[in-house]
XYZ file of C-alpha atoms in Angstrom:
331
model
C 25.695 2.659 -31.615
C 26.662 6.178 -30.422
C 26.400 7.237 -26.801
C 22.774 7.638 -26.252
C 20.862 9.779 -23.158
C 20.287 7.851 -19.848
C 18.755 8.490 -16.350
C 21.492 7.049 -14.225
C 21.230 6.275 -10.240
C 24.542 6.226 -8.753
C 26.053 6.038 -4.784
C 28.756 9.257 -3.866
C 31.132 8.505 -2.019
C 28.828 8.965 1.784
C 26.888 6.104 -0.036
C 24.313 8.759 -0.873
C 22.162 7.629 -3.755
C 22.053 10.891 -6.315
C 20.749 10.065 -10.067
C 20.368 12.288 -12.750
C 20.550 12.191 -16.684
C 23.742 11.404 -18.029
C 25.120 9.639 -21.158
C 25.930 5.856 -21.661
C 28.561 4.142 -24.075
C 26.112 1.101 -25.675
C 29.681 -1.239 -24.370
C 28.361 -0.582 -21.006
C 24.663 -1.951 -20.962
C 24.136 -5.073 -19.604
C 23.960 -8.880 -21.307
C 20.849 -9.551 -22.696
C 19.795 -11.475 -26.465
C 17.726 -8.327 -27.154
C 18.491 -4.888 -27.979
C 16.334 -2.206 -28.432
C 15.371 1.161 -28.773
C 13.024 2.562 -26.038
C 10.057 4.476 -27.654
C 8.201 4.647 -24.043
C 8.740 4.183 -20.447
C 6.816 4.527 -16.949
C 6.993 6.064 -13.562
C 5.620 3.901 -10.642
C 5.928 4.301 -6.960
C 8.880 2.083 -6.844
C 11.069 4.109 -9.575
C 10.337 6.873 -6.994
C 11.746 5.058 -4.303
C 14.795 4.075 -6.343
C 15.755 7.283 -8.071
C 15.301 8.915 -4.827
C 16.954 7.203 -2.470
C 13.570 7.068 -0.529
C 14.144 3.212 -0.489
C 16.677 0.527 -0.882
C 15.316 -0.587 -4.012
C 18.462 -0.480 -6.331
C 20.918 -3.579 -5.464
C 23.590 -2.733 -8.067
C 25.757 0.727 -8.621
C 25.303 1.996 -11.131
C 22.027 1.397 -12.670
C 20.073 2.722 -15.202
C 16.330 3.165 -13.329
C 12.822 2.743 -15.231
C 11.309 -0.762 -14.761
C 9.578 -0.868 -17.826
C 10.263 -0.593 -20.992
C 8.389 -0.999 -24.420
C 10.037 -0.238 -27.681
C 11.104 -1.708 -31.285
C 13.992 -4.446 -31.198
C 16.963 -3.087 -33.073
C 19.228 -6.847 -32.571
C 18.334 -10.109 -31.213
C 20.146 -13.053 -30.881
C 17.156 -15.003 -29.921
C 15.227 -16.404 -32.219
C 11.480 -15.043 -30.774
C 12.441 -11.709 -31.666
C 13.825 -10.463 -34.753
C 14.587 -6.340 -35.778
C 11.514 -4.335 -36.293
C 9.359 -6.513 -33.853
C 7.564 -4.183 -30.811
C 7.875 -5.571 -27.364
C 7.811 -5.079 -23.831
C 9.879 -5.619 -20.716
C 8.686 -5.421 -17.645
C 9.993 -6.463 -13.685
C 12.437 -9.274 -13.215
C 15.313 -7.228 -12.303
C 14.891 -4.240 -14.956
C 15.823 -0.908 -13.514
C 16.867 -2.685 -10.198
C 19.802 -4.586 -10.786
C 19.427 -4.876 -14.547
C 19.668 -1.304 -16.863
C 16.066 0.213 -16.615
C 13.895 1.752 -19.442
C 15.097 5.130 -19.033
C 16.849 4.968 -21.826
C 17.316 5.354 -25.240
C 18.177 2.207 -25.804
C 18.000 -1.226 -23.173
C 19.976 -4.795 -23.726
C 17.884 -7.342 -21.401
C 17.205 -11.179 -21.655
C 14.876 -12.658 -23.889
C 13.017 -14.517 -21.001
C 12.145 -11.105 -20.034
C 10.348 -9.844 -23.389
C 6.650 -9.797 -23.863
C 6.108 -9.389 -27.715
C 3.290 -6.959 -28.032
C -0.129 -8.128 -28.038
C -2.685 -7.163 -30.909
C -4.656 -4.490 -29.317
C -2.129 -2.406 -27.795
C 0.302 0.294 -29.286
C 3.299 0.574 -27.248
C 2.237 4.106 -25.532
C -0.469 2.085 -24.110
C 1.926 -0.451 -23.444
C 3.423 1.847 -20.617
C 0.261 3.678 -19.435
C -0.285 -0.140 -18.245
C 2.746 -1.028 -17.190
C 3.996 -2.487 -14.078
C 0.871 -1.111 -12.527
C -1.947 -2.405 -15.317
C 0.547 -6.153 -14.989
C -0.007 -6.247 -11.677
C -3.704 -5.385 -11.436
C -4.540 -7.765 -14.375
C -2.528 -10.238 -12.734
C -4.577 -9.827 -9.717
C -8.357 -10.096 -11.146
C -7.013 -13.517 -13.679
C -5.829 -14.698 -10.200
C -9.205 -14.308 -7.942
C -10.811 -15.545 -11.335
C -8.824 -18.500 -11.430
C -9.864 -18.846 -7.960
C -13.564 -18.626 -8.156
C -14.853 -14.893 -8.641
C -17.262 -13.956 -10.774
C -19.472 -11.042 -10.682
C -22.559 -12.559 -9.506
C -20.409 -13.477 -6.323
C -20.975 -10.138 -4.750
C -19.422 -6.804 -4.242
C -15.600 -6.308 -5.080
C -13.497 -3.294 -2.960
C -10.328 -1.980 -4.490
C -8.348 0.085 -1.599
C -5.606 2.697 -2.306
C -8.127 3.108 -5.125
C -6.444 6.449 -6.553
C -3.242 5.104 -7.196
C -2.047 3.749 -10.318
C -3.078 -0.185 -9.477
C -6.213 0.866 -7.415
C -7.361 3.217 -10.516
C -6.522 0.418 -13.080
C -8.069 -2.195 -10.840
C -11.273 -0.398 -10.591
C -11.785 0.318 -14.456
C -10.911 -3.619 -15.465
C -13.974 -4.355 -12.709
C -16.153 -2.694 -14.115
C -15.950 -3.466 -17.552
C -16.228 -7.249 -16.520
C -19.638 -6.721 -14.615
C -17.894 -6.184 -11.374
C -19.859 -3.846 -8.555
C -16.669 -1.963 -7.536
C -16.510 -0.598 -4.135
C -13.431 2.538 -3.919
C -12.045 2.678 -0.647
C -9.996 5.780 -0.609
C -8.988 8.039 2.068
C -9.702 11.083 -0.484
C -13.214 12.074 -0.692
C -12.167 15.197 -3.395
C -11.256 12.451 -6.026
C -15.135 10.636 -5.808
C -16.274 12.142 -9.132
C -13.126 10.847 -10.610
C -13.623 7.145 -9.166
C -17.067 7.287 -10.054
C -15.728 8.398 -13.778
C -13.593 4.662 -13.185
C -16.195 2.768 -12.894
C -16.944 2.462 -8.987
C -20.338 1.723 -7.923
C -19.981 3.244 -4.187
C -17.104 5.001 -2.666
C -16.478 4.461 0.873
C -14.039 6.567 2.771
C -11.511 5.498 5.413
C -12.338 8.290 7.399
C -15.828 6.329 8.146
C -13.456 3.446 9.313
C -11.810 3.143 12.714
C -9.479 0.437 11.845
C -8.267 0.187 15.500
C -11.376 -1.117 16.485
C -11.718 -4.373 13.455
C -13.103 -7.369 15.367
C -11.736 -10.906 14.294
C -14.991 -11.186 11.570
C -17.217 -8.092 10.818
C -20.230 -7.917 8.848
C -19.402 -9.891 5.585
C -19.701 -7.528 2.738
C -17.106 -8.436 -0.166
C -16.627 -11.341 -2.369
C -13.737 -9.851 -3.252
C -11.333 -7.454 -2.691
C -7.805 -5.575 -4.348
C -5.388 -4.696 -1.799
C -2.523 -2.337 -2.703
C -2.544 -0.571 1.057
C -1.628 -3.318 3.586
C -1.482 -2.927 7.263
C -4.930 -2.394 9.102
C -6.553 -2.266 6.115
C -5.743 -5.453 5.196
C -7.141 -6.442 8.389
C -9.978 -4.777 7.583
C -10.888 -6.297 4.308
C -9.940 -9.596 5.894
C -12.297 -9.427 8.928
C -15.166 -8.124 6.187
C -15.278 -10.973 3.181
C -18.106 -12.968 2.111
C -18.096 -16.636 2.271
C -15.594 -17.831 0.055
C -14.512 -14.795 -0.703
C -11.010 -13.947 -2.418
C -8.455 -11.403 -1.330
C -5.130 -10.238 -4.217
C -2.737 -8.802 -2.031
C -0.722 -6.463 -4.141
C 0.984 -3.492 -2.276
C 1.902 -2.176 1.265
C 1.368 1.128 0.542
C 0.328 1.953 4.392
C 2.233 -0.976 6.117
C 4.419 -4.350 5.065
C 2.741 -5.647 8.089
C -0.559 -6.965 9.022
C -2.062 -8.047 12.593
C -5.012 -10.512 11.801
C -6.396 -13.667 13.024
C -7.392 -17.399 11.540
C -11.105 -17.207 11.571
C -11.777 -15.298 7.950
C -9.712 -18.547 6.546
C -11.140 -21.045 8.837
C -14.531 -19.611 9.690
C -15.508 -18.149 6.209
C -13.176 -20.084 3.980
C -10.938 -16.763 2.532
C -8.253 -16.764 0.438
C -5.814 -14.619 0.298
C -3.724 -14.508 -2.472
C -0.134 -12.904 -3.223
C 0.198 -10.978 -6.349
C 3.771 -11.034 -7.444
C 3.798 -9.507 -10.587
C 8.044 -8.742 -10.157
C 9.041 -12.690 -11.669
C 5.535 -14.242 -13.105
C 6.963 -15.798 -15.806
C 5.353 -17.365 -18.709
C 3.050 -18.377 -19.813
C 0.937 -16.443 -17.586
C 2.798 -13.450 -18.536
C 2.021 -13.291 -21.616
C -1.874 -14.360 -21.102
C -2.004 -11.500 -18.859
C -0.804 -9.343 -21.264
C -3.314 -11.012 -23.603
C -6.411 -10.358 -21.533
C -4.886 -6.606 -21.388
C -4.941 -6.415 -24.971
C -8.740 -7.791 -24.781
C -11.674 -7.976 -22.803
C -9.238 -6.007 -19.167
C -7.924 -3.065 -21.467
C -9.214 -0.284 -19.494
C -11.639 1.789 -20.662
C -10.453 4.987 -19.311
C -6.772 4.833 -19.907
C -6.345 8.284 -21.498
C -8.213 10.070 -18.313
C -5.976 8.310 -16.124
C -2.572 8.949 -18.354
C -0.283 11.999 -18.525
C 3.071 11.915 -20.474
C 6.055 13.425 -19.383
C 9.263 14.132 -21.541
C 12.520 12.113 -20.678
C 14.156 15.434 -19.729
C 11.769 16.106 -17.202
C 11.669 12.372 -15.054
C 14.422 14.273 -12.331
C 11.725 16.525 -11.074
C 8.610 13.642 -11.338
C 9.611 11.655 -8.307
C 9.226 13.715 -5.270
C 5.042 14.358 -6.266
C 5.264 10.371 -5.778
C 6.890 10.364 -2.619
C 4.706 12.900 -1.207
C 1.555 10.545 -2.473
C 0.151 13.649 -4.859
C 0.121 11.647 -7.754
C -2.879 9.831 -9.102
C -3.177 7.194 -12.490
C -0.147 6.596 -14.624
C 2.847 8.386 -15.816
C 4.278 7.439 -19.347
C 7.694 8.870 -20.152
C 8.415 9.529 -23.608
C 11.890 8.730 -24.316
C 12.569 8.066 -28.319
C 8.743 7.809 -30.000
């Protein structure tokens, strides 16, 4: 295999993380049964962080960033995947500790590799992503622990990003009355276009002010913000309601008190979509395939070039980027 193109994050010499494209010898990718050639790849908030230096998500020098991947297996020496075959790879330690999916070519574990479902090509494969993992993960999870649309209302915060915006569509395809809590009222048409029902702004909130229990409202909720919000959505469920925690996009922490779990009988449930192994993996993927394949992925998707990821992170930083970005890397 000749040296093939790679976005590489590195540490100078100040400890400085600085990444850029580069080449890689195929001798230097990591072990892994499967080999193959990356057609597709995605940016999400935490490939920001890492190519950036924004936060301390890479844990190995250097690394190859991109934490998913989908392409066509060129060798395997497993015996679930054979040349030809299109997969993904997604989380574990891809693009973290492990060589990433940007790219042209990735060596990871079998254990890792999702063969692709019936349903999705692999471009959709990475307008998903991390992002549409997660999210699914999160609505099979407050299924599996009692929603159902005839429960009640269902509020998605950080609705505009790329979970929140998934999130919403999978909703509302199932019979879900979404509920878009966003703190930008320009993008209302555009959650509307998603799928929510009502958009409530978090302006109209003062957070500060959340008693222990508020007026019930939700039956359930998708969390991607953290922080007050969290508290917020807490102090506001139904009876029985069911909470998927999934980011911390406004805070890691969260001040909140017993009485929505002991009062009201909430659960809140942790959404770790990083190392969900199988076989829930794959039935996510499944159900993404199916009956939670958004119906607006193309409004949601724009595609970027390999050659121009170095100048995509900052937008994601600054929070000016809304829905998913697939990078195109050897389709």
């Amino acid at each position: 295999m000749a040296p093939f193109k790679a976005f590489i994050i590195e540490q100078d010499e100040n400890k400085k993380v600085v990444s850029g494209l580069g080449t890689m010898e195929a001798s230097r990718l990591d072990a892994g049964e499967v080999t193959l050639k990356v057609h597709y790849s995605s940016i999400n908030y935490k490939d920001a962080l890492a190519a950036t230096g924004a936060g301390k998500i890479i844990r190995r020098f250097p690394c190859i960033g991109g934490i998913d991947m989908a392409g066509e297996v060129v060798e395997s020496s497993d015996g679930r995947f054979k040349p030809g075959d299109h997969v993904i790879a997604t989380s574990f330690d891809i693009g973290v500790s492990h060589h990433g999916g940007y790219a042209e070519y990735a060596r990871v574990p079998a254990d890792w590799v999702v063969p692709l479902p019936d349903g999705l090509d692999l471009f959709e494969a990475m307008a998903l992503g991390t992002a549409g993992f997660t999210a699914a993960l999160g609505v099979v999870r407050m299924e599996d622990n009692g929603l159902a649309p005839h429960n009640g209302p269902v509020i998605v915060t950080g609705a505009t990003g790329g979970v929140g915006a998934l999130a919403i569509d999978m909703l509302a395809q199932l019979g879900y009355h979404v509920v878009a809590l966003t703190g930008k009222a320009s993008e209302t048409e555009y959650l509307k276009m998603l799928g929510a029902a009502e958009i409530k702004l978090r302006a109209e909130i003062d957070f500060e002010k959340t008693r222990p229990l508020e007026a019930a409202q939700w039956a359930g909720a998708v969390d991607n913000v953290g922080g007050q919000i969290l508290h917020w959505v807490l102090a506001t469920m139904k009876q029985a309601g069911t909470v998927a925690s999934i980011g911390n996009a406004a805070s890691f922490n969260i001040s909140t008190t017993v009485f929505p779990f002991i009062l009201r009988g909430v659960s809140l449930l942790g959404v770790d979509s990083g190392y969900m192994g199988f076989p829930t993996r794959q039935r996510v993927w499944d159900r993404l395939a199916g009956d939670l394949k958004p119906r607006h992925l193309d409004a949601v998707t724009r595609t970027i070039d390999l050659d121009e990821l170095p100048g995509a992170f900052d937008a994601f930083i600054r929070g000016e980027v809304k829905g998913r970005t697939v990078v195109r890397i050897g389709a």
